[in-house]
Short mmCIF file of C-alpha atoms in Angstrom, two decimals:
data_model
loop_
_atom_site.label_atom_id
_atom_site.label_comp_id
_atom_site.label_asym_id
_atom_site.label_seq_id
_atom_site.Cartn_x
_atom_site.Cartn_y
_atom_site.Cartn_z
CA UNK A 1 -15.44 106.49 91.51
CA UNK A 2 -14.02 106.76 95.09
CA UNK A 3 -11.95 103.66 94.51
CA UNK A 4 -11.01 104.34 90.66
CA UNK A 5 -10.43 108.17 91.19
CA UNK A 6 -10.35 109.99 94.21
CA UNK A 7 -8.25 107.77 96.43
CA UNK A 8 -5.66 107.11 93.84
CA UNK A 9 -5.54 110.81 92.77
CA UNK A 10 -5.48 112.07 96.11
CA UNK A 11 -2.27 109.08 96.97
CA UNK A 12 -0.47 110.35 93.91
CA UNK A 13 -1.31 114.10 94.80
CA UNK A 14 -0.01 113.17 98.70
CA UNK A 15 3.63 111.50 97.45
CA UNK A 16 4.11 114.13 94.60
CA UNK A 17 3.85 117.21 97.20
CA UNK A 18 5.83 115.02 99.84
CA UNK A 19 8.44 114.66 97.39
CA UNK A 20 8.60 118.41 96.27
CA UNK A 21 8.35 119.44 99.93
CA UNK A 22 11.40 116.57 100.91
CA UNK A 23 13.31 117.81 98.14
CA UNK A 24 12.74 121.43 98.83
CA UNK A 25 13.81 121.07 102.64
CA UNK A 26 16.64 118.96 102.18
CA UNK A 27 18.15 121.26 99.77
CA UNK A 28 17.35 124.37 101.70
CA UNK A 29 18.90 122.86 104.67
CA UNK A 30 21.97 122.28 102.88
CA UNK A 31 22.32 125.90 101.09
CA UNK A 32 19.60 128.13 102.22
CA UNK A 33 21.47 129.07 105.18
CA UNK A 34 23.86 130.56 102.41
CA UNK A 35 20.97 132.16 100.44
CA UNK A 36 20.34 135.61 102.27
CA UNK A 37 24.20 136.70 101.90
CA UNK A 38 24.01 135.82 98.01
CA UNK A 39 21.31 137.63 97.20
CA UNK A 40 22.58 140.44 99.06
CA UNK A 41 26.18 140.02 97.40
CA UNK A 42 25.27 139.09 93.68
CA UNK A 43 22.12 140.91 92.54
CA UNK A 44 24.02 144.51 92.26
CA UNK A 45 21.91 144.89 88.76
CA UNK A 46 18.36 143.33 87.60
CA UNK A 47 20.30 140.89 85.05
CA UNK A 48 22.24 140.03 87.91
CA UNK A 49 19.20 139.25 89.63
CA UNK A 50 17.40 137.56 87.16
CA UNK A 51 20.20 134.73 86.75
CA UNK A 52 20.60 134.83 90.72
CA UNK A 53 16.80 134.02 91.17
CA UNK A 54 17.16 131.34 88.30
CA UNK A 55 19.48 129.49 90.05
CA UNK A 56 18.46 129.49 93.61
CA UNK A 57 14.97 128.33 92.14
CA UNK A 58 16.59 125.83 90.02
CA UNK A 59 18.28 124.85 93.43
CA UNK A 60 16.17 125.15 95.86
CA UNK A 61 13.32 123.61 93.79
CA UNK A 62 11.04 126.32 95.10
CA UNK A 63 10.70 129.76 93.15
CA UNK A 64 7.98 130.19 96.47
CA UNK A 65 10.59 129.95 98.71
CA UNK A 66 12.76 132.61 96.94
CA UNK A 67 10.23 135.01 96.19
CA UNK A 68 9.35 135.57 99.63
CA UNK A 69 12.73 135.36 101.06
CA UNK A 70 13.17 138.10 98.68
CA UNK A 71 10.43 139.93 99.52
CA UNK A 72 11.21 139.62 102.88
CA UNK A 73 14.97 141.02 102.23
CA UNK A 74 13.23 144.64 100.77
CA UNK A 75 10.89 144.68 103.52
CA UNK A 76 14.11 144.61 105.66
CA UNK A 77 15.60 147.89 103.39
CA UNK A 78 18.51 144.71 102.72
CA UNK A 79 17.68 144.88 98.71
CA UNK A 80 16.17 147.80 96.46
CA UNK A 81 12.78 147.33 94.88
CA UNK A 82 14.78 146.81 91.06
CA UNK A 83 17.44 144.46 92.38
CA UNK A 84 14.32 142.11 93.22
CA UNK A 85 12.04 142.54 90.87
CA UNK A 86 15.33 141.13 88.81
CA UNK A 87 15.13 137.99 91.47
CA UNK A 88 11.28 137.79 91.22
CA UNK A 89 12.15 136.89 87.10
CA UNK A 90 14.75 134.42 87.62
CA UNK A 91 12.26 132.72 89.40
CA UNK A 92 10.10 131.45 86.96
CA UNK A 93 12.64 130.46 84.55
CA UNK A 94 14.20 128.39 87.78
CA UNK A 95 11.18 126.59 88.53
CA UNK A 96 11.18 125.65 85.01
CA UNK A 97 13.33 122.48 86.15
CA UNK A 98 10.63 120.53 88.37
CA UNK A 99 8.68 119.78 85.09
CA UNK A 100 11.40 119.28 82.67
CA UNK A 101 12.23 117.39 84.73
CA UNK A 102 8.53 115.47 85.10
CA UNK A 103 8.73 115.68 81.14
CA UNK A 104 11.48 113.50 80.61
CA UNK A 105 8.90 110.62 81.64
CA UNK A 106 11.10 109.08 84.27
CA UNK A 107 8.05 107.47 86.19
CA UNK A 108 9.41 104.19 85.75
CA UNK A 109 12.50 104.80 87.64
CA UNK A 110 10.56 106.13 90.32
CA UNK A 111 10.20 102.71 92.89
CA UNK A 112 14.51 101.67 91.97
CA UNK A 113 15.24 105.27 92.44
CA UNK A 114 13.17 105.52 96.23
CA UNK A 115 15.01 101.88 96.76
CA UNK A 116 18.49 102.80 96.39
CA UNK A 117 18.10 106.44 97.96
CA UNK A 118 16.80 104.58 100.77
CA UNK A 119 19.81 102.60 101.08
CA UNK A 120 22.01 105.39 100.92
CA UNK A 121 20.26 107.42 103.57
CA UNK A 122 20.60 104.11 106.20
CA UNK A 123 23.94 103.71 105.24
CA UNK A 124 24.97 107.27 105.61
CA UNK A 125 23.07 107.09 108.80
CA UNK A 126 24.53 104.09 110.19
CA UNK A 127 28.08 105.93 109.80
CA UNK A 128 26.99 108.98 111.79
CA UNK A 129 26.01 106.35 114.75
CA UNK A 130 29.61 105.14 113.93
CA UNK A 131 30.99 108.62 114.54
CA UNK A 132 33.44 108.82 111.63
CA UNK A 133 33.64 112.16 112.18
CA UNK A 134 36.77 111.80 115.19
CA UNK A 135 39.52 110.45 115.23
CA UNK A 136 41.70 110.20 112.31
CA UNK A 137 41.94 112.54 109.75
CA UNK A 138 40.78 109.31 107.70
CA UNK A 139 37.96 109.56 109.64
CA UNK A 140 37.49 112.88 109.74
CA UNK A 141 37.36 113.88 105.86
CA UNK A 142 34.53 110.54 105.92
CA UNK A 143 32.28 112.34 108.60
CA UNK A 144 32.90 115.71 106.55
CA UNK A 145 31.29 112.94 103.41
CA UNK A 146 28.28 111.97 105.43
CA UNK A 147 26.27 115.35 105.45
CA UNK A 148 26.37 115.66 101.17
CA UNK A 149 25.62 112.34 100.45
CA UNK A 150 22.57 112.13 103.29
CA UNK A 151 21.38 115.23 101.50
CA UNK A 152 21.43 113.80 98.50
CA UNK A 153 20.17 110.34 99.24
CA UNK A 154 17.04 113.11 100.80
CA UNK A 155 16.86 114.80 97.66
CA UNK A 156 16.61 111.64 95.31
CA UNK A 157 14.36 110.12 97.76
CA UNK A 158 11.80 113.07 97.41
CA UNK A 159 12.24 113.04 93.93
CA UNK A 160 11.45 109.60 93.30
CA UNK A 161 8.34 109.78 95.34
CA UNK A 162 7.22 112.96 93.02
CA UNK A 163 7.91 110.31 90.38
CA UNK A 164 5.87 107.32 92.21
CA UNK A 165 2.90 110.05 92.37
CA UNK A 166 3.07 111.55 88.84
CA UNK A 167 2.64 107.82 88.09
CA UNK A 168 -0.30 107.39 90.60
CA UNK A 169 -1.89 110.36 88.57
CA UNK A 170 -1.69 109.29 85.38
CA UNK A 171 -3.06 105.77 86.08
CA UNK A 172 -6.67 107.45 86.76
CA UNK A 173 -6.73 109.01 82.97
CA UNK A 174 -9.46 106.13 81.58
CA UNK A 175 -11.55 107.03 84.87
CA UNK A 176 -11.35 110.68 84.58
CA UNK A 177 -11.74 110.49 80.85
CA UNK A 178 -15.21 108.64 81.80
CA UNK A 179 -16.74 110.86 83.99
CA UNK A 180 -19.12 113.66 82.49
CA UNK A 181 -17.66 116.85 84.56
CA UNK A 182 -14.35 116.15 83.26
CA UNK A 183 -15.82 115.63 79.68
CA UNK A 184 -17.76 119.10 79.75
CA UNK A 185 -14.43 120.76 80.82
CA UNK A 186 -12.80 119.46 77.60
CA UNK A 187 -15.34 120.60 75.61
CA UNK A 188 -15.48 124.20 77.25
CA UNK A 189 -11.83 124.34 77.33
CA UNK A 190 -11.01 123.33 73.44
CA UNK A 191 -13.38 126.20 72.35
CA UNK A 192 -12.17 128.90 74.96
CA UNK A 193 -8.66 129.08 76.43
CA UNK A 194 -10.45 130.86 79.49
CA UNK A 195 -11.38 127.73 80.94
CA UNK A 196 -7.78 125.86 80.89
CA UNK A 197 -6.36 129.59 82.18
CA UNK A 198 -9.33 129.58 85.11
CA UNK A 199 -8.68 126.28 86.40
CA UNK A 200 -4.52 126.70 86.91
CA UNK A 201 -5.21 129.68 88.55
CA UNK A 202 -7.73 128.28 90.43
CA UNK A 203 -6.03 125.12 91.51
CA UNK A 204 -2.76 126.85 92.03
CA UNK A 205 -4.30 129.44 94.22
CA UNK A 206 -5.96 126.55 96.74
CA UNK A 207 -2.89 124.31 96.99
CA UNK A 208 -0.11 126.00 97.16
CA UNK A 209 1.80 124.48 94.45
CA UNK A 210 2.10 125.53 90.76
CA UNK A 211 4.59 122.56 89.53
CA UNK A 212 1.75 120.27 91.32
CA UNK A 213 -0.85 121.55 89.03
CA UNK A 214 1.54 121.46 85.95
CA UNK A 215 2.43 117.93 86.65
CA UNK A 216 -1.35 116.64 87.04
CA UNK A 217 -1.99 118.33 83.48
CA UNK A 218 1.43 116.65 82.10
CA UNK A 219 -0.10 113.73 83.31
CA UNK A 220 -3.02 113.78 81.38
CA UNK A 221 -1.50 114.75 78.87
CA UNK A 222 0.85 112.07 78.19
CA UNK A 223 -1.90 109.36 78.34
CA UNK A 224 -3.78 111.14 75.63
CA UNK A 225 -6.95 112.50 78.00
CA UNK A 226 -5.92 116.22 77.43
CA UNK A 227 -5.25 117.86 74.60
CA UNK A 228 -1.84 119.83 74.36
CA UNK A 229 -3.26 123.26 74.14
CA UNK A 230 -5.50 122.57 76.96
CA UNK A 231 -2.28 121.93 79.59
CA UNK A 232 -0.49 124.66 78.24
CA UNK A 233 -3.80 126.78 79.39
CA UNK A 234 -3.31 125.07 82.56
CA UNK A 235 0.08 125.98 82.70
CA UNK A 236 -0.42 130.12 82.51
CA UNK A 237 -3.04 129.98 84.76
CA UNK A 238 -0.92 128.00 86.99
CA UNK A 239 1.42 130.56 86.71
CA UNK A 240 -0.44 133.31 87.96
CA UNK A 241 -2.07 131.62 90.95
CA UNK A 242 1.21 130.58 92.20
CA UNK A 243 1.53 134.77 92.96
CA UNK A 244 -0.96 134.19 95.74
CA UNK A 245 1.32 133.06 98.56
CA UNK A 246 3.62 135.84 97.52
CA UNK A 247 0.59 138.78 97.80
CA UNK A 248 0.15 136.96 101.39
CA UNK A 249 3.54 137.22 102.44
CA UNK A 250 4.02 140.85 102.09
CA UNK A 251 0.69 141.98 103.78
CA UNK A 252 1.63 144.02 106.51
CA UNK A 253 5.26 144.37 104.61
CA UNK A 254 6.75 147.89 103.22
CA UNK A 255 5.51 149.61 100.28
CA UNK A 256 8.47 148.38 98.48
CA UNK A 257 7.62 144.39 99.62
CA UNK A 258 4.32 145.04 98.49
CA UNK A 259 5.54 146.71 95.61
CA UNK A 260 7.61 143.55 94.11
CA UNK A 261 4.63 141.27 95.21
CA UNK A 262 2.28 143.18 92.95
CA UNK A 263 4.77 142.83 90.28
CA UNK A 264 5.21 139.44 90.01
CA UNK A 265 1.27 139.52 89.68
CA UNK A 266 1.42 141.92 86.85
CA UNK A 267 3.72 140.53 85.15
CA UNK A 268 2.53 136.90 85.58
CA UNK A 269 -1.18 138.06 84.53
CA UNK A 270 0.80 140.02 81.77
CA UNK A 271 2.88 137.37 80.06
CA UNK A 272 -0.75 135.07 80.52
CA UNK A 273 -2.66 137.34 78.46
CA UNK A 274 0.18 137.74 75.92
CA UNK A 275 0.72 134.10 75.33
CA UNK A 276 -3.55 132.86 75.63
CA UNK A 277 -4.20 133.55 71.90
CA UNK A 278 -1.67 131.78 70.82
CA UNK A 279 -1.29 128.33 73.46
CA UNK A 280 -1.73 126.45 69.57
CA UNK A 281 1.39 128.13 68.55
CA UNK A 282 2.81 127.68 71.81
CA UNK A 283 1.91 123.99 71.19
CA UNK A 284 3.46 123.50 67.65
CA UNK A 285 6.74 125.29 68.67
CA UNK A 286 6.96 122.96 72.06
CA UNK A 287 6.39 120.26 69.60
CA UNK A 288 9.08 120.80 67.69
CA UNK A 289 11.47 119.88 70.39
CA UNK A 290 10.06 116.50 71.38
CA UNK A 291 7.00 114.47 70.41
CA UNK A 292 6.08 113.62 74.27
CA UNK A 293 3.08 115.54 75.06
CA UNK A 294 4.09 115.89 78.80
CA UNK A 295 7.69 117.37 77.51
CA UNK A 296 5.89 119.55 75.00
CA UNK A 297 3.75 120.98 78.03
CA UNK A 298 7.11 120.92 79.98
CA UNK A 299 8.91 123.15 76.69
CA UNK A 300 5.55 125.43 76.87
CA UNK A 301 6.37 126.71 80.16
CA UNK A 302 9.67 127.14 79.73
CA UNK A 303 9.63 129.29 76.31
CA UNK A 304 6.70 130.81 78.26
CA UNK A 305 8.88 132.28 81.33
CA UNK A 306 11.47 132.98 79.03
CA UNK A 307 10.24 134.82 77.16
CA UNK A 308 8.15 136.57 79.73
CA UNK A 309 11.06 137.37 81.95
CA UNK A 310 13.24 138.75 79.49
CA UNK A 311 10.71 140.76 77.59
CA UNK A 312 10.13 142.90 81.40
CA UNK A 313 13.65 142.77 82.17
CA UNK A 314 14.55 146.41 80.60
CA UNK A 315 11.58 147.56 82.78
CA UNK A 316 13.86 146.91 85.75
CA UNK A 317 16.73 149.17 84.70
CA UNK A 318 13.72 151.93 84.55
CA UNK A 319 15.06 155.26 86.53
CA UNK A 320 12.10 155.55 88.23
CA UNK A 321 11.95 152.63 90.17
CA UNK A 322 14.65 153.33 92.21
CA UNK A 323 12.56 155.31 94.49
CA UNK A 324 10.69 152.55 95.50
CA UNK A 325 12.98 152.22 98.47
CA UNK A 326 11.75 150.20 101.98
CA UNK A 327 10.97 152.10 104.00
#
């Protein structure tokens, strides 16, 4: 079991969190810098927000990173308590694009794609030893080249070693599918939707990483261990556990910090215990949009956050909230 499960799981589970964390730096590197003065500029109104937050998570590949950024901006009296909450929805419909992403079964491509970003990043490196950057004006708009196309040789680099470890994952199915702990889960899980929700909150909550989670259960998934309905369990649990780190950040924060925290908890635990009953119907409606079981989880989470987001939106414009200043 060490040799048929844990070692491979845990390689796979190492190169898919490299590759979210490579991706995520890389990109913040290159535009997070940017990221305090546009949410400060461009969330004037919770819609605003909401398709603000979408895109920095879509971005940034991180709707972590911009919750507590945001948080951190209220705490600061630099955004109202509305005008984030706004941000805090955009950012689960952003980080919907990690596992569409994972559902378009790109695995393959994974070792050509590490290859050629590879090649990239030593050639864009080999230019900056060069220093194109003086000189000529030639010269000069080819330095200006190098930073972009290092970041994204970086960024496809991290995301083909999410792709290597998705792969990594899914080659362990048979084994898992063997082992009698994983079989009594099944069993527990297909008769109560508790037991899918439990363990995505559960192993969201310990590591950090909801889109991790989601992408082991894709896994699964897609070589016909796990049923459907079982990932898209997964998948709202995951979904509230990944409110943990932002609880954490604002301890010790404003009442208005701790104020959007707490509401990206009630909401997430909300829009969980709207959608449980119905993950089957969840399922079918997922389904038809593709036949891939990975993409169908994938489509889950997406109509999931979605619909979740825009259902609390008019909550935001509430006249109430706007005393929920920092202070």
């Amino acid at each position: 079991m060490l040799f048929t499960i844990a070692l491979p799981m845990l390689g796979g589970f190492v190169l898919f969190l490299s590759g979210m964390r490579t991706m995520e730096l890389a990109l913040h590197r290159s535009v997070g810098r940017n990221l305090h003065r546009l949410l400060e500029r461009f969330t004037s109104t919770p819609l605003h927000g909401l398709l603000v937050g979408t895109a920095a998570s879509a971005v940034l590949q991180s709707s972590t990173a911009v919750t507590v950024m945001a948080i951190g901006m209220v705490n600061a009296g630099l955004l109202t308590f509305p005008r984030t909450l706004g941000i805090v929805l955009g950012t689960n419909i952003g980080t919907c694009l990690t596992t569409e992403l994972i559902g378009l079964n790109l695995s393959r491509f994974g070792p050509p794609l590490l290859a050629c970003s590879f090649a990239l990043w030593l050639l864009t490196a080999l230019f900056g030893e060069m220093e194109f950057g003086r000189g000529s004006a030639a010269m000069r708009r080819i330095g200006r080249a190098i930073v972009p196309m290092r970041t994204g040789a970086v960024v496809a680099g991290g995301f083909a070693l999410l792709l290597v470890g998705i792969a990594m994952m899914q080659s362990i199915a048979p084994a898992i599918q063997s082992t009698p702990f994983f079989g009594a889960f099944l069993r527990h899980a297909e008769t109560s939707v508790l037991w899918g929700l439990a363990a995505g909150v559960v192993l969201t909550a310990v590591i950090h990483s909801g889109a991790a989670v989601i992408g082991i259960a894709m896994g699964l998934a897609e070589s016909g261990v796990m049923p459907v309905e079982v990932g898209i369990a997964i998948v709202l649990g995951a979904n509230v556990g990944t409110c943990v780190t932002a609880v954490i950040a604002a301890i010790g924060g404003t009442p208005s910090g701790r104020f959007v925290a707490w509401s990206h908890v009630l909401l997430n635990v909300g829009g969980a215990a709207l959608f449980a009953p119905f993950t089957a119907q969840l399922g079918q409606a997922a389904a038809w949009m593709t036949a891939s079981p990975a993409g169908q989880i994938a489509h889950a989470q997406t109509i999931f956050n979605i619909v979740c987001s825009l259902l609390a939106l008019p909550v935001c414009y509430h006249p109430r909230l706007r005393r929920f200043q920092a202070g």
